[in-house]
Every structure is written in structure tokens, then in C-alpha cells.
Tab-separated table of C-alpha atoms in Angstrom:
chain	number	residue	atom	x	y	z
A	1	MET	CA	56.000	30.838	-78.776
A	2	ASN	CA	55.792	33.778	-76.197
A	3	VAL	CA	58.078	32.413	-72.814
A	4	ILE	CA	57.400	33.542	-69.109
A	5	ILE	CA	59.703	32.399	-66.598
A	6	VAL	CA	58.450	32.888	-62.731
A	7	GLY	CA	61.349	32.844	-60.620
A	8	PHE	CA	64.603	33.859	-60.890
A	9	GLY	CA	66.610	31.524	-59.032
A	10	PHE	CA	69.582	29.097	-59.752
A	11	ILE	CA	67.010	27.522	-61.980
A	12	GLY	CA	65.727	30.208	-63.395
A	13	ARG	CA	69.168	32.001	-64.133
A	14	LYS	CA	70.338	28.562	-65.252
A	15	LEU	CA	68.054	28.224	-67.836
A	16	VAL	CA	67.952	31.982	-68.783
A	17	ARG	CA	71.688	31.328	-69.602
A	18	ALA	CA	70.641	27.849	-71.217
A	19	PHE	CA	68.664	29.667	-74.222
A	20	TYR	CA	70.617	32.301	-75.041
A	21	LYS	CA	73.453	29.518	-75.229
A	22	LYS	CA	71.298	27.187	-77.376
A	23	ILE	CA	68.590	29.703	-79.431
A	24	ASP	CA	69.329	28.366	-82.486
A	25	LEU	CA	68.985	24.644	-81.431
A	26	ILE	CA	64.794	26.593	-79.850
A	27	ARG	CA	64.420	28.867	-82.841
A	28	ASN	CA	64.874	25.624	-85.526
A	29	VAL	CA	61.821	23.699	-83.515
A	30	ASP	CA	60.211	27.804	-82.777
A	31	ALA	CA	61.172	30.421	-84.738
A	32	SER	CA	59.310	32.879	-83.046
A	33	PHE	CA	60.061	31.467	-79.341
A	34	LYS	CA	60.757	34.877	-77.312
A	35	VAL	CA	61.415	35.130	-73.588
A	36	ILE	CA	58.746	38.122	-72.918
A	37	GLY	CA	58.182	37.950	-69.386
A	38	VAL	CA	60.908	37.338	-66.399
A	39	SER	CA	59.273	37.788	-62.697
A	40	ASP	CA	60.754	37.014	-59.554
A	41	SER	CA	59.056	37.643	-56.127
A	42	LYS	CA	59.547	41.942	-55.574
A	43	GLY	CA	58.474	42.622	-59.165
A	44	TYR	CA	59.255	41.925	-63.041
A	45	LEU	CA	60.350	42.456	-66.818
A	46	TYR	CA	58.099	42.463	-69.271
A	47	ASP	CA	59.083	42.953	-73.359
A	48	SER	CA	56.146	42.334	-75.794
A	49	LYS	CA	58.990	42.303	-78.191
A	50	GLY	CA	61.491	40.042	-76.057
A	51	LEU	CA	64.402	40.361	-73.686
A	52	ASP	CA	67.809	40.993	-74.747
A	53	LEU	CA	68.670	36.850	-73.589
A	54	GLU	CA	72.323	37.801	-73.699
A	55	ARG	CA	71.893	40.540	-70.686
A	56	LEU	CA	69.566	38.646	-68.851
A	57	SER	CA	71.727	36.377	-69.052
A	58	TYR	CA	75.042	37.497	-67.225
A	59	VAL	CA	72.233	39.828	-64.266
A	60	LYS	CA	71.868	38.416	-60.874
A	61	ARG	CA	68.793	40.163	-59.828
A	62	LEU	CA	65.991	41.453	-62.338
A	63	SER	CA	66.326	44.552	-61.395
A	64	GLU	CA	69.642	44.725	-62.986
A	65	TYR	CA	68.422	44.682	-66.152
A	66	SER	CA	67.613	48.180	-67.127
A	67	GLY	CA	64.878	50.049	-68.181
A	68	LYS	CA	61.633	47.024	-68.013
A	69	TYR	CA	61.598	46.210	-64.783
A	70	ARG	CA	58.807	47.038	-62.787
A	71	GLU	CA	58.876	46.923	-59.092
A	72	GLY	CA	56.282	45.715	-57.012
A	73	GLY	CA	54.961	44.245	-60.115
A	74	SER	CA	53.382	40.828	-59.451
A	75	THR	CA	53.190	37.508	-61.214
A	76	GLU	CA	49.558	37.499	-62.252
A	77	GLU	CA	49.765	41.041	-63.955
A	78	ILE	CA	52.264	38.687	-66.594
A	79	ILE	CA	49.744	36.129	-67.014
A	80	GLU	CA	46.836	38.185	-67.159
A	81	LYS	CA	48.606	39.909	-69.728
A	82	GLY	CA	47.670	37.275	-71.922
A	83	GLU	CA	50.662	37.510	-74.375
A	84	ALA	CA	52.562	33.861	-72.896
A	85	ASP	CA	51.278	30.405	-74.417
A	86	LEU	CA	54.179	29.171	-72.369
A	87	MET	CA	54.820	29.882	-68.231
A	88	VAL	CA	58.200	28.354	-66.742
A	89	GLU	CA	57.563	27.936	-63.352
A	90	ALA	CA	60.718	27.859	-60.620
A	91	THR	CA	60.039	29.238	-57.905
A	92	PRO	CA	61.383	27.880	-54.330
A	93	THR	CA	59.881	24.161	-53.237
A	94	ASN	CA	57.473	24.697	-50.946
A	95	ILE	CA	55.160	21.497	-49.520
A	96	ASN	CA	53.008	23.416	-46.837
A	97	ASP	CA	50.690	24.385	-49.066
A	98	GLY	CA	52.238	24.971	-52.623
A	99	GLU	CA	52.742	28.641	-52.978
A	100	PRO	CA	53.703	30.395	-54.565
A	101	GLY	CA	53.946	27.740	-57.678
A	102	LEU	CA	50.564	26.460	-57.220
A	103	SER	CA	48.478	29.527	-58.151
A	104	PHE	CA	50.844	30.544	-60.523
A	105	ILE	CA	50.271	27.079	-62.135
A	106	LYS	CA	46.473	27.507	-61.790
A	107	ALA	CA	46.026	30.810	-63.273
A	108	ALA	CA	48.563	29.833	-66.278
A	109	LEU	CA	46.267	27.233	-67.230
A	110	LYS	CA	42.880	29.184	-66.408
A	111	LYS	CA	43.742	31.432	-68.973
A	112	GLY	CA	45.489	28.314	-72.103
A	113	ILE	CA	49.143	28.709	-71.225
A	114	HIS	CA	51.107	26.017	-71.299
A	115	VAL	CA	52.762	25.076	-67.953
A	116	VAL	CA	56.680	23.421	-67.133
A	117	THR	CA	57.891	23.267	-63.938
A	118	SER	CA	60.660	22.454	-61.862
A	119	ASN	CA	59.165	23.248	-58.714
A	120	LYS	CA	57.418	19.589	-56.146
A	121	GLY	CA	55.195	21.905	-54.350
A	122	PRO	CA	52.493	21.836	-56.217
A	123	LEU	CA	52.778	18.967	-57.894
A	124	VAL	CA	52.546	17.525	-53.847
A	125	VAL	CA	49.659	19.978	-53.241
A	126	ALA	CA	47.229	19.794	-55.492
A	127	PHE	CA	48.568	16.659	-58.299
A	128	LYS	CA	44.965	15.485	-59.553
A	129	GLU	CA	43.509	18.796	-59.271
A	130	LEU	CA	46.502	20.721	-61.634
A	131	THR	CA	46.549	17.238	-63.766
A	132	SER	CA	42.892	18.092	-64.666
A	133	LEU	CA	42.723	21.844	-65.276
A	134	ALA	CA	45.537	21.389	-67.629
A	135	GLU	CA	43.027	18.797	-69.467
A	136	LYS	CA	40.240	20.904	-69.099
A	137	ASN	CA	42.205	23.951	-70.603
A	138	ASP	CA	43.803	21.974	-73.378
A	139	CYS	CA	47.320	23.198	-72.051
A	140	LEU	CA	50.061	20.982	-71.717
A	141	LEU	CA	51.759	21.062	-67.967
A	142	LEU	CA	54.421	19.160	-67.545
A	143	TYR	CA	56.987	18.644	-65.134
A	144	GLU	CA	60.312	16.700	-65.618
A	145	GLY	CA	62.736	18.344	-63.675
A	146	THR	CA	60.782	17.625	-59.983
A	147	VAL	CA	61.767	14.211	-59.691
A	148	ALA	CA	65.732	13.066	-60.035
A	149	GLY	CA	66.854	16.312	-61.624
A	150	ALA	CA	68.037	15.857	-64.980
A	151	VAL	CA	67.115	12.253	-65.258
A	152	PRO	CA	64.516	11.866	-68.053
A	153	VAL	CA	61.583	9.082	-66.253
A	154	PHE	CA	58.697	11.131	-67.082
A	155	SER	CA	59.993	11.195	-70.959
A	156	LEU	CA	60.756	7.548	-70.825
A	157	VAL	CA	57.881	6.496	-69.403
A	158	ARG	CA	55.712	9.070	-71.856
A	159	LYS	CA	56.658	8.675	-74.299
A	160	CYS	CA	58.224	4.913	-75.025
A	161	LEU	CA	56.468	2.915	-72.029
A	162	GLN	CA	53.050	3.612	-73.589
A	163	GLY	CA	51.529	0.260	-73.792
A	164	ASP	CA	53.460	-1.325	-70.328
A	165	ILE	CA	51.817	-0.905	-66.845
A	166	ILE	CA	53.997	0.256	-63.938
A	167	ARG	CA	53.549	-2.113	-62.004
A	168	ARG	CA	56.922	-1.165	-59.257
A	169	ILE	CA	58.897	1.476	-58.567
A	170	VAL	CA	61.763	2.092	-56.623
A	171	GLY	CA	64.442	4.122	-56.349
A	172	ILE	CA	67.424	6.234	-54.933
A	173	LEU	CA	65.975	9.833	-55.803
A	174	ASN	CA	67.623	12.003	-52.642
A	175	GLY	CA	71.066	12.750	-53.600
A	176	THR	CA	71.987	14.317	-50.703
A	177	THR	CA	71.085	11.635	-48.437
A	178	ASN	CA	73.447	9.127	-50.869
A	179	TYR	CA	76.026	11.374	-50.628
A	180	ILE	CA	75.906	10.997	-47.141
A	181	LEU	CA	75.482	7.445	-47.362
A	182	SER	CA	78.444	7.573	-49.861
A	183	ARG	CA	80.450	8.512	-47.847
A	184	MET	CA	80.417	5.992	-44.736
A	185	TYR	CA	79.977	3.521	-47.028
A	186	PHE	CA	83.610	4.128	-48.453
A	187	GLU	CA	85.551	6.456	-46.072
A	188	GLY	CA	83.970	5.171	-43.134
A	189	THR	CA	82.908	8.674	-41.444
A	190	SER	CA	80.278	8.833	-38.887
A	191	PHE	CA	76.219	9.645	-40.435
A	192	GLU	CA	77.451	13.735	-38.729
A	193	LEU	CA	80.741	14.383	-40.230
A	194	ALA	CA	78.891	12.844	-42.963
A	195	LEU	CA	76.627	15.072	-43.012
A	196	LYS	CA	78.694	18.657	-41.976
A	197	GLU	CA	80.042	17.307	-44.755
A	198	ALA	CA	77.562	17.805	-47.174
A	199	ARG	CA	76.808	21.107	-45.834
A	200	GLU	CA	79.796	22.795	-46.220
A	201	ARG	CA	79.297	21.729	-50.093
A	202	GLY	CA	75.661	23.177	-50.115
A	203	LEU	CA	74.861	19.975	-51.040
A	204	THR	CA	71.598	20.492	-47.884
A	205	GLU	CA	68.734	22.000	-47.936
A	206	ARG	CA	68.665	25.082	-45.032
A	207	ASP	CA	66.790	22.765	-43.418
A	208	PRO	CA	68.901	19.420	-43.417
A	209	SER	CA	65.737	17.206	-42.184
A	210	TYR	CA	64.094	18.119	-46.345
A	211	ASP	CA	66.585	15.372	-47.062
A	212	VAL	CA	68.482	13.018	-43.830
A	213	ASP	CA	64.457	12.409	-42.782
A	214	GLY	CA	62.655	11.561	-46.211
A	215	ILE	CA	60.755	14.591	-46.953
A	216	ASP	CA	62.619	15.472	-49.915
A	217	ALA	CA	61.966	11.876	-51.468
A	218	ALA	CA	59.173	10.859	-50.203
A	219	CYS	CA	57.518	14.220	-52.890
A	220	LYS	CA	58.554	12.851	-55.483
A	221	ALA	CA	57.912	9.371	-54.522
A	222	VAL	CA	54.236	10.816	-54.592
A	223	ILE	CA	54.619	12.644	-57.843
A	224	LEU	CA	55.626	9.355	-59.806
A	225	ALA	CA	53.551	7.239	-58.253
A	226	ASN	CA	50.453	9.981	-59.147
A	227	ALA	CA	52.104	10.350	-62.654
A	228	LEU	CA	53.220	7.113	-63.312
A	229	MET	CA	51.063	4.536	-61.595
A	230	ASN	CA	47.525	6.454	-61.728
A	231	ARG	CA	47.684	6.532	-58.373
A	232	ASN	CA	45.432	10.138	-55.019
A	233	VAL	CA	48.240	9.310	-52.914
A	234	LYS	CA	48.758	12.620	-50.480
A	235	PHE	CA	52.460	13.284	-48.244
A	236	GLU	CA	50.961	11.902	-45.850
A	237	ASP	CA	49.795	8.557	-47.038
A	238	VAL	CA	54.328	7.640	-47.822
A	239	LYS	CA	55.620	5.783	-44.647
A	240	ARG	CA	58.585	7.718	-44.035
A	241	THR	CA	61.999	7.137	-42.384
A	242	GLY	CA	65.062	8.992	-42.450
A	243	ILE	CA	68.563	8.010	-42.341
A	244	ARG	CA	69.638	9.830	-38.754
A	245	ARG	CA	69.721	5.905	-37.269
A	246	VAL	CA	71.612	4.585	-40.081
A	247	THR	CA	75.101	4.345	-37.616
A	248	GLN	CA	78.624	3.389	-39.158
A	249	GLU	CA	78.349	-0.372	-37.769
A	250	ALA	CA	74.712	-0.964	-39.737
A	251	ILE	CA	76.949	-0.484	-42.775
A	252	SER	CA	80.119	-1.828	-42.201
A	253	LEU	CA	77.257	-4.953	-41.153
A	254	ALA	CA	75.601	-4.072	-44.332
A	255	LYS	CA	78.775	-4.537	-46.613
A	256	LYS	CA	80.340	-7.367	-45.370
A	257	SER	CA	77.355	-9.101	-47.343
A	258	LYS	CA	77.942	-7.440	-49.743
A	259	PHE	CA	74.587	-5.061	-49.881
A	260	ALA	CA	75.195	-1.022	-49.073
A	261	ILE	CA	72.645	1.194	-47.596
A	262	LYS	CA	70.061	3.543	-49.445
A	263	LEU	CA	67.568	5.812	-49.060
A	264	ILE	CA	64.721	3.837	-51.043
A	265	SER	CA	61.257	4.972	-51.474
A	266	THR	CA	60.048	2.255	-53.086
A	267	ILE	CA	56.121	2.392	-54.632
A	268	ASP	CA	54.370	-0.604	-54.737
A	269	LYS	CA	50.656	-1.507	-53.216
A	270	HIS	CA	52.422	0.591	-50.399
A	271	ILE	CA	54.797	3.470	-50.512
A	272	GLU	CA	57.149	3.955	-48.647
A	273	VAL	CA	60.866	5.841	-48.470
A	274	SER	CA	63.408	3.947	-45.863
A	275	PRO	CA	66.552	3.246	-45.721
A	276	LYS	CA	67.326	-0.402	-46.488
A	277	LEU	CA	70.214	-2.645	-48.534
A	278	VAL	CA	70.852	-3.156	-52.181
A	279	PRO	CA	72.740	-5.461	-53.136
A	280	ILE	CA	76.718	-3.997	-54.880
A	281	ASN	CA	75.899	-5.656	-57.849
A	282	HIS	CA	72.237	-4.171	-58.658
A	283	PRO	CA	71.755	-1.626	-61.252
A	284	LEU	CA	70.215	0.827	-58.478
A	285	CYS	CA	73.394	1.282	-56.438
A	286	VAL	CA	74.779	4.082	-57.764
A	287	HIS	CA	77.298	6.407	-55.087
A	288	GLY	CA	77.923	9.817	-55.041
A	289	THR	CA	74.769	12.344	-55.333
A	290	LEU	CA	73.710	10.060	-58.214
A	291	ASN	CA	69.910	9.395	-58.268
A	292	ALA	CA	69.003	6.604	-59.891
A	293	ILE	CA	65.063	4.846	-60.881
A	294	HIS	CA	64.343	1.024	-61.762
A	295	ILE	CA	60.841	0.597	-62.555
A	296	GLU	CA	59.541	-2.801	-63.702
A	297	THR	CA	56.724	-3.295	-65.961
A	298	ASP	CA	54.198	-5.728	-67.085
A	299	LEU	CA	56.361	-5.438	-71.017
A	300	ALA	CA	59.385	-4.287	-71.181
A	301	ARG	CA	60.387	-5.635	-67.098
A	302	GLU	CA	63.094	-3.859	-65.835
A	303	ILE	CA	63.919	-1.095	-67.218
A	304	THR	CA	66.899	1.804	-64.904
A	305	LEU	CA	67.818	5.451	-65.757
A	306	ILE	CA	70.681	6.585	-63.921
A	307	GLY	CA	71.541	10.131	-63.477
A	308	HIS	CA	72.282	13.473	-61.335
A	309	GLY	CA	69.311	14.441	-59.049
A	310	ALA	CA	69.530	18.457	-58.586
A	311	GLY	CA	71.206	21.382	-59.448
A	312	GLU	CA	72.232	22.402	-63.346
A	313	GLU	CA	71.935	19.572	-64.584
A	314	THR	CA	68.107	19.851	-63.660
A	315	VAL	CA	68.448	22.830	-66.636
A	316	SER	CA	68.180	19.749	-68.956
A	317	ALA	CA	65.465	18.322	-67.972
A	318	VAL	CA	63.299	21.852	-68.327
A	319	LEU	CA	64.484	22.887	-71.445
A	320	ASN	CA	63.605	19.309	-73.318
A	321	ASP	CA	60.101	20.471	-71.267
A	322	VAL	CA	60.111	23.875	-73.397
A	323	LEU	CA	60.838	22.129	-76.966
A	324	THR	CA	58.721	19.285	-75.852
A	325	VAL	CA	56.046	22.301	-75.426
A	326	MET	CA	56.634	23.897	-78.849
A	327	LYS	CA	56.670	20.982	-80.585
A	328	GLU	CA	53.899	18.882	-79.607
A	329	THR	CA	51.758	22.586	-79.831
A	330	ALA	CA	52.982	23.652	-83.137
A	331	SER	CA	50.844	24.332	-86.180
A	332	PRO	CA	50.384	21.415	-88.953
A	333	ILE	CA	51.688	23.262	-91.663
B	1	MET	CA	51.859	-26.696	-54.159
B	2	LYS	CA	55.386	-28.919	-55.218
B	3	PHE	CA	56.541	-32.245	-54.109
B	4	ASP	CA	59.696	-33.990	-54.796
B	5	LEU	CA	59.151	-37.550	-55.702
B	6	THR	CA	61.510	-40.339	-56.667
B	7	ILE	CA	60.045	-43.450	-58.132
B	8	ALA	CA	61.219	-47.275	-58.385
B	9	LEU	CA	60.506	-48.210	-61.635
B	10	ALA	CA	60.724	-52.149	-63.228
B	11	ASP	CA	63.528	-51.492	-65.295
B	12	ARG	CA	61.166	-52.924	-68.704
B	13	PRO	CA	59.562	-50.735	-71.485
B	14	GLY	CA	56.411	-48.513	-70.763
B	15	GLN	CA	56.437	-48.547	-67.061
B	16	LEU	CA	57.626	-44.008	-66.786
B	17	LEU	CA	54.002	-43.717	-69.395
B	18	LYS	CA	52.530	-46.353	-66.072
B	19	ALA	CA	54.034	-43.850	-63.329
B	20	LEU	CA	53.448	-40.631	-65.201
B	21	LYS	CA	49.552	-41.144	-65.764
B	22	PRO	CA	48.299	-41.174	-62.524
B	23	ILE	CA	50.229	-37.943	-61.702
B	24	ALA	CA	47.982	-36.803	-64.566
B	25	LYS	CA	44.395	-37.640	-63.675
B	26	ASN	CA	45.482	-36.175	-60.500
B	27	GLY	CA	45.729	-32.671	-62.144
B	28	GLY	CA	49.789	-32.667	-61.316
B	29	ASN	CA	51.713	-30.462	-63.442
B	30	ILE	CA	55.484	-32.617	-64.031
B	31	ILE	CA	58.505	-28.905	-63.043
B	32	SER	CA	61.086	-31.351	-63.817
B	33	ILE	CA	62.216	-35.643	-64.092
B	34	ILE	CA	65.439	-37.027	-63.877
B	35	HIS	CA	65.081	-40.762	-65.400
B	36	GLU	CA	68.166	-42.561	-64.392
B	37	ARG	CA	68.539	-45.411	-66.471
B	38	GLU	CA	72.111	-45.698	-66.848
B	39	ASN	CA	71.967	-46.791	-62.781
B	40	PRO	CA	69.952	-48.980	-62.769
B	41	SER	CA	69.784	-51.246	-58.931
B	42	ALA	CA	68.133	-54.682	-58.781
B	43	GLY	CA	66.304	-54.431	-62.149
B	44	PHE	CA	65.188	-51.672	-60.698
B	45	VAL	CA	64.616	-47.288	-61.989
B	46	PRO	CA	65.300	-44.747	-60.164
B	47	VAL	CA	62.841	-41.042	-60.988
B	48	SER	CA	63.378	-38.402	-59.571
B	49	LEU	CA	59.993	-35.766	-60.570
B	50	VAL	CA	58.706	-32.745	-58.959
B	51	VAL	CA	55.629	-31.985	-58.991
B	52	ASP	CA	53.310	-29.163	-58.440
B	53	PHE	CA	49.365	-30.409	-57.573
B	54	PRO	CA	46.200	-28.349	-56.658
B	55	SER	CA	46.451	-29.523	-52.897
B	56	LYS	CA	48.536	-31.949	-50.545
B	57	TRP	CA	45.035	-34.050	-50.810
B	58	ASN	CA	45.913	-34.185	-54.818
B	59	MET	CA	49.601	-35.542	-53.928
B	60	GLN	CA	47.950	-38.184	-51.456
B	61	LYS	CA	45.702	-39.403	-54.110
B	62	THR	CA	48.122	-40.029	-56.529
B	63	ILE	CA	50.292	-41.630	-54.007
B	64	ASN	CA	48.108	-44.158	-53.384
B	65	ASP	CA	47.122	-44.532	-57.011
B	66	LEU	CA	50.547	-44.724	-58.052
B	67	ARG	CA	51.226	-47.747	-54.925
B	68	LYS	CA	48.007	-49.593	-56.399
B	69	ILE	CA	49.341	-50.129	-59.994
B	70	GLY	CA	52.841	-51.087	-58.059
B	71	VAL	CA	55.206	-48.825	-58.248
B	72	THR	CA	57.491	-48.648	-55.340
B	73	LEU	CA	57.506	-45.200	-53.772
B	74	ILE	CA	61.114	-43.270	-51.910
B	75	LYS	CA	60.871	-40.357	-51.196
B	76	ALA	CA	57.668	-37.756	-51.664
B	77	GLU	CA	57.939	-34.337	-49.592
B	78	GLU	CA	56.356	-30.944	-50.142
B	79	VAL	CA	59.107	-28.744	-52.346
B	80	VAL	CA	58.914	-25.175	-50.307
B	81	ASP	CA	60.411	-22.113	-51.630
B	82	THR	CA	62.011	-20.537	-49.303
B	83	ALA	CA	63.533	-16.845	-49.730
B	84	HIS	CA	67.189	-16.226	-47.930
B	85	ILE	CA	67.169	-12.836	-46.536
B	86	THR	CA	69.568	-10.050	-44.650
B	87	ALA	CA	68.092	-8.002	-42.555
B	88	ILE	CA	69.954	-5.580	-39.798
B	89	LEU	CA	68.769	-3.785	-36.563
B	90	VAL	CA	69.894	-1.083	-35.682
B	91	GLY	CA	68.633	-0.334	-31.404
B	92	LYS	CA	69.049	-1.648	-28.876
B	93	ALA	CA	65.728	-4.518	-29.185
B	94	ASP	CA	64.955	-7.433	-27.098
B	95	LEU	CA	66.346	-10.100	-29.650
B	96	GLU	CA	64.528	-12.854	-28.101
B	97	ARG	CA	61.118	-10.915	-28.145
B	98	ILE	CA	62.485	-10.346	-32.188
B	99	VAL	CA	62.531	-13.583	-32.948
B	100	GLN	CA	59.626	-15.064	-31.088
B	101	GLU	CA	56.974	-13.016	-32.182
B	102	GLY	CA	59.393	-11.400	-35.381
B	103	LEU	CA	60.259	-14.448	-36.901
B	104	ARG	CA	58.343	-17.087	-36.562
B	105	ASN	CA	57.928	-19.148	-39.981
B	106	ALA	CA	61.411	-17.820	-40.376
B	107	GLU	CA	65.063	-19.711	-40.274
B	108	ILE	CA	67.711	-17.884	-39.076
B	109	ILE	CA	70.818	-18.914	-40.190
B	110	GLY	CA	73.397	-16.502	-39.198
B	111	PHE	CA	74.031	-13.285	-37.318
B	112	GLU	CA	76.344	-11.082	-36.516
B	113	VAL	CA	75.860	-8.048	-33.628
B	114	SER	CA	77.966	-5.166	-33.432
B	115	ALA	CA	78.693	-2.857	-30.133
B	116	PRO	CA	75.888	-4.753	-28.653
B	117	THR	CA	76.449	-2.870	-25.482
B	118	SER	CA	75.329	0.874	-26.808
B	119	LYS	CA	71.934	2.438	-27.561
B	120	ASP	CA	72.810	1.641	-31.052
B	121	ALA	CA	73.345	-1.600	-31.203
B	122	CYS	CA	73.437	-3.614	-34.334
B	123	LEU	CA	72.249	-7.095	-35.362
B	124	LYS	CA	72.370	-8.311	-38.636
B	125	LEU	CA	70.443	-11.588	-38.855
B	126	GLU	CA	70.382	-13.900	-41.980
B	127	ILE	CA	67.063	-15.827	-42.681
B	128	GLU	CA	64.960	-18.576	-44.778
B	129	VAL	CA	61.690	-17.767	-45.079
B	130	PRO	CA	59.704	-19.399	-47.253
B	131	THR	CA	58.413	-17.764	-49.957
B	132	ASP	CA	54.676	-17.950	-49.822
B	133	LEU	CA	55.125	-16.791	-45.829
B	134	LEU	CA	57.985	-13.896	-46.678
B	135	ASP	CA	55.162	-10.311	-47.158
B	136	GLU	CA	53.976	-11.660	-43.568
B	137	THR	CA	57.206	-12.515	-41.800
B	138	LEU	CA	59.014	-9.150	-42.795
B	139	GLU	CA	56.000	-7.339	-42.042
B	140	ASN	CA	56.680	-9.016	-38.539
B	141	LEU	CA	59.786	-8.190	-38.232
B	142	ARG	CA	59.169	-4.659	-38.753
B	143	ARG	CA	56.592	-4.763	-36.728
B	144	VAL	CA	58.125	-5.709	-33.720
B	145	ALA	CA	61.296	-4.037	-34.183
B	146	GLU	CA	59.940	-0.768	-34.779
B	147	SER	CA	57.745	-1.441	-31.515
B	148	GLU	CA	61.526	-1.957	-29.186
B	149	ASP	CA	62.036	2.012	-31.256
B	150	SER	CA	64.273	-0.418	-33.204
B	151	LEU	CA	65.566	0.776	-36.920
B	152	VAL	CA	65.138	-2.308	-39.279
B	153	ILE	CA	66.494	-2.414	-42.539
B	154	LEU	CA	65.471	-4.743	-44.835
B	155	PRO	CA	66.324	-5.594	-48.961
B	156	ILE	CA	64.932	-4.111	-51.553
């Protein structure tokens, strides 16, 4: 399988390193696996014989990989070459119009290239369009890394809950707000101080409103609703309240009644992101930067998944999606 | 709708069966029954039942039928399923309005206020709401609190 990687930021670089470290495991699934192209916003590397993963895993910028870098070259060019079987799309998230990832994903699917993405933007903006396009072109479009990082929620439902109807999903889908609320709960710090700490630790987006006003959690709720509950909702359909007004006093009062306050995404007949009281003995009541997703179905009833929702751990989800594409598209022997 | 019934039966064979027939005939589904045979009083045995009837009318008809066959009714009252809810409000809200408009169907069983004079005053309410009115009550509470520019934090 010929793979191209679009986006050489944090996830792109960590993925290359994971490919290099786990090459034996990957080649056991597909002996012909190779990365033939990697692009960023300034250009691309391309070699149809396969790039050297060891060399690639030690460069910070694509231009440092000598000999093959084509400055000014576009991602569309490497898609159009027609040699790729799978594109991993890991460009920065843009929830306004989904670009540039949205155009890259569309171009790849139209060309019959399977797509794995960790980028919420395109799915929030055009979920139905992309899944229809994938179906029409007989391609897989997998996006495990877009919601709750390494927590395998889509894979679980796709593989293990095929006969269940999901009635309700509630979850902590943003690790930054969970960190802030946990600091307020355990240390008694103010919202402002906990936010400052989160920024210093590099846990917030450049614009913290993305986290604290529930924008990130709302995007994930949209993807969960569309992917797992067959809805057709947009970001604007989410009733959203962030955590800026959650005071230390509110957290103390909740604590006295054995609740913690968490920013919760709820998908049932409504779709909502807001601070909620979570009983401290409920499986969703996880602290620090952890994410948790509680699924209620007609048959299995309740299942809770807990794990790391962002950062390097997301590579686990992306790599699993890549291996899934390889396995599900392998020719029968 | 569920009703809590207590009847007194003569301590003789066949009395319980006789009393259950009107309940079944009027569409009652017995949820629980406690037959206190070991505590007879003046030759009567108390029997406590929780019965689910399709309507109040079915319940009333059952009571009439029981009386006709000589069964003594000690208690008959509707069982109201209630939910115990904790809610926290942040902001300087008009408490009177919240109680009158937002919590019409609820019974306030406890509250605690923190920093009442600040713009971020906090109010914790412990309320009991009939289960069938829960969604409506919480929606009312949310609507009134939001119109008062308060943040309302409800359980998941």
C-alpha cells in the first residue's frame, strides 16, 4: 500500500516516527507498505519507491530531507500523480470552512484514494458530503483520531456494536477544560489561575476560547452525532455553554453534594455542550486531561470509554485506522 | 398511574383471591403485594398493594367494586414517582421568580447560598420533582435562569 501524508505538524511527525518504529508490525499486515509522499503548506517530498522512514522521522521540516523536496509543490499534485492508495490527512483544524483539509480529502476520494484523518474541521463542515463521496468511490474514510484522541469510540461501535442502536452519548470530550475544572476541584484554584496553568503547560489552543467556550467539544459532538447516531447536524445546531462562569464557589457547593462539575457533551434528542454535575462515583467522572465517553444503547445498555484525548496518543488512533484500511482492502488470497 | 392501596381482609380462606378479582377486572397490574398474615387485628388481615391502573377512573371503579363485595379499604392514594435533583445556579438571579416560575412543579427540600452579594452568587438547590414532570421542570428552570442571565448547572 502506497501512503501519502498531508500535513507535517505534530501529528504528521509523530505518525512518521510510529511508522518507523513499528514497521515490522505494519509490513506483517501489508508487505508492500511504503510512504511515497509527505506534504506541508510549503511543498512536498515524493518518491514512488518509498521515502526513508528513518531519515524522515528525524527531520523537523520536510526541506531538511535532502534531495527530494519540491518547494512550492502542492498537495493536489501528489494526489493527482495517482500512485497513492491511502492518504493520511493531518492538516490544522479549521472549523469555519474545513480548509485546506476538506479540499484534500475530496480530491483524494474522487481519485479513489482511501482517507484517514485526525482533522475535525472537514468532518464538522461536510460530514454527509464526505461519507457519501467515500461510498460513491468505494473508499474508506476513517477518522478515529478526531474525537477523544486515542479513545477508540468509532472502531468500537463499527466493529463491536453493529446490532445496537445508540440512544444517547454523554462525554468529556475536551481535556483542557477537564484539566481546568479538575484543578479547581482538587486545589481550590480560581478559573483564571487554572486557565493560566493550562496555557503554561501548553494544553490550550492558541485561542483558549476554542476550549473554554466549548467550541472544540461541540465539534466533536457533531461528529459523534453524525457518525454514530445517523444525524445530520451542523455546528450551529449545538446548544453551547462554556466554563468561564463556573466559579470556585459553584465547584465547592457541588463537591459538598458529591458532584464534580465537568464540561459535558450530550447527544440525545438535543445536542448540547454545557457544564454539568457529574456524581463522583459515575464512570464519567475522570480528572486531569482525560476524556471519557459514555454510550447508552438498546442492547448493551451502558458502555464507558476513558483515555487520553489529545497529543501524541492520537497517533494510536491514526495508526489503527491505517492498519484497518490495509486489512479491509487487502485482496483475498 | 400507580396507587398505594391497603385493604383489610377477613382472616378466612379465599378472601385475598376475592379482593384481587376487581383489581384485575378493572385493568390493574399489581406491582407489589404484602399480605401481613402474621399481624391480624380483630380477625382482619391488612394487605398492602401497589397497583398500576390505566387511569384514575379504573382505580375509582375498583374501589367501588371492592366496597360492594365487603372489602374494607384502609388507604388508597396515588404513588407519585419523584426524582431528587441537585441544581446549581451561578449569577445574581431573582430567587423569587426562579421559585415561582422555574420550579412550579417541584418541592424545594434544601438550598445553600454562597457569596450572595457578588455578581457570581451561587445557589445550590435540592429539589424533588414528579418524574413525569422532570423534563418540563428542568427546561423551565433553565429558561428562567437564563433569562436572569444566570448559569444553571444540572446533573448529567
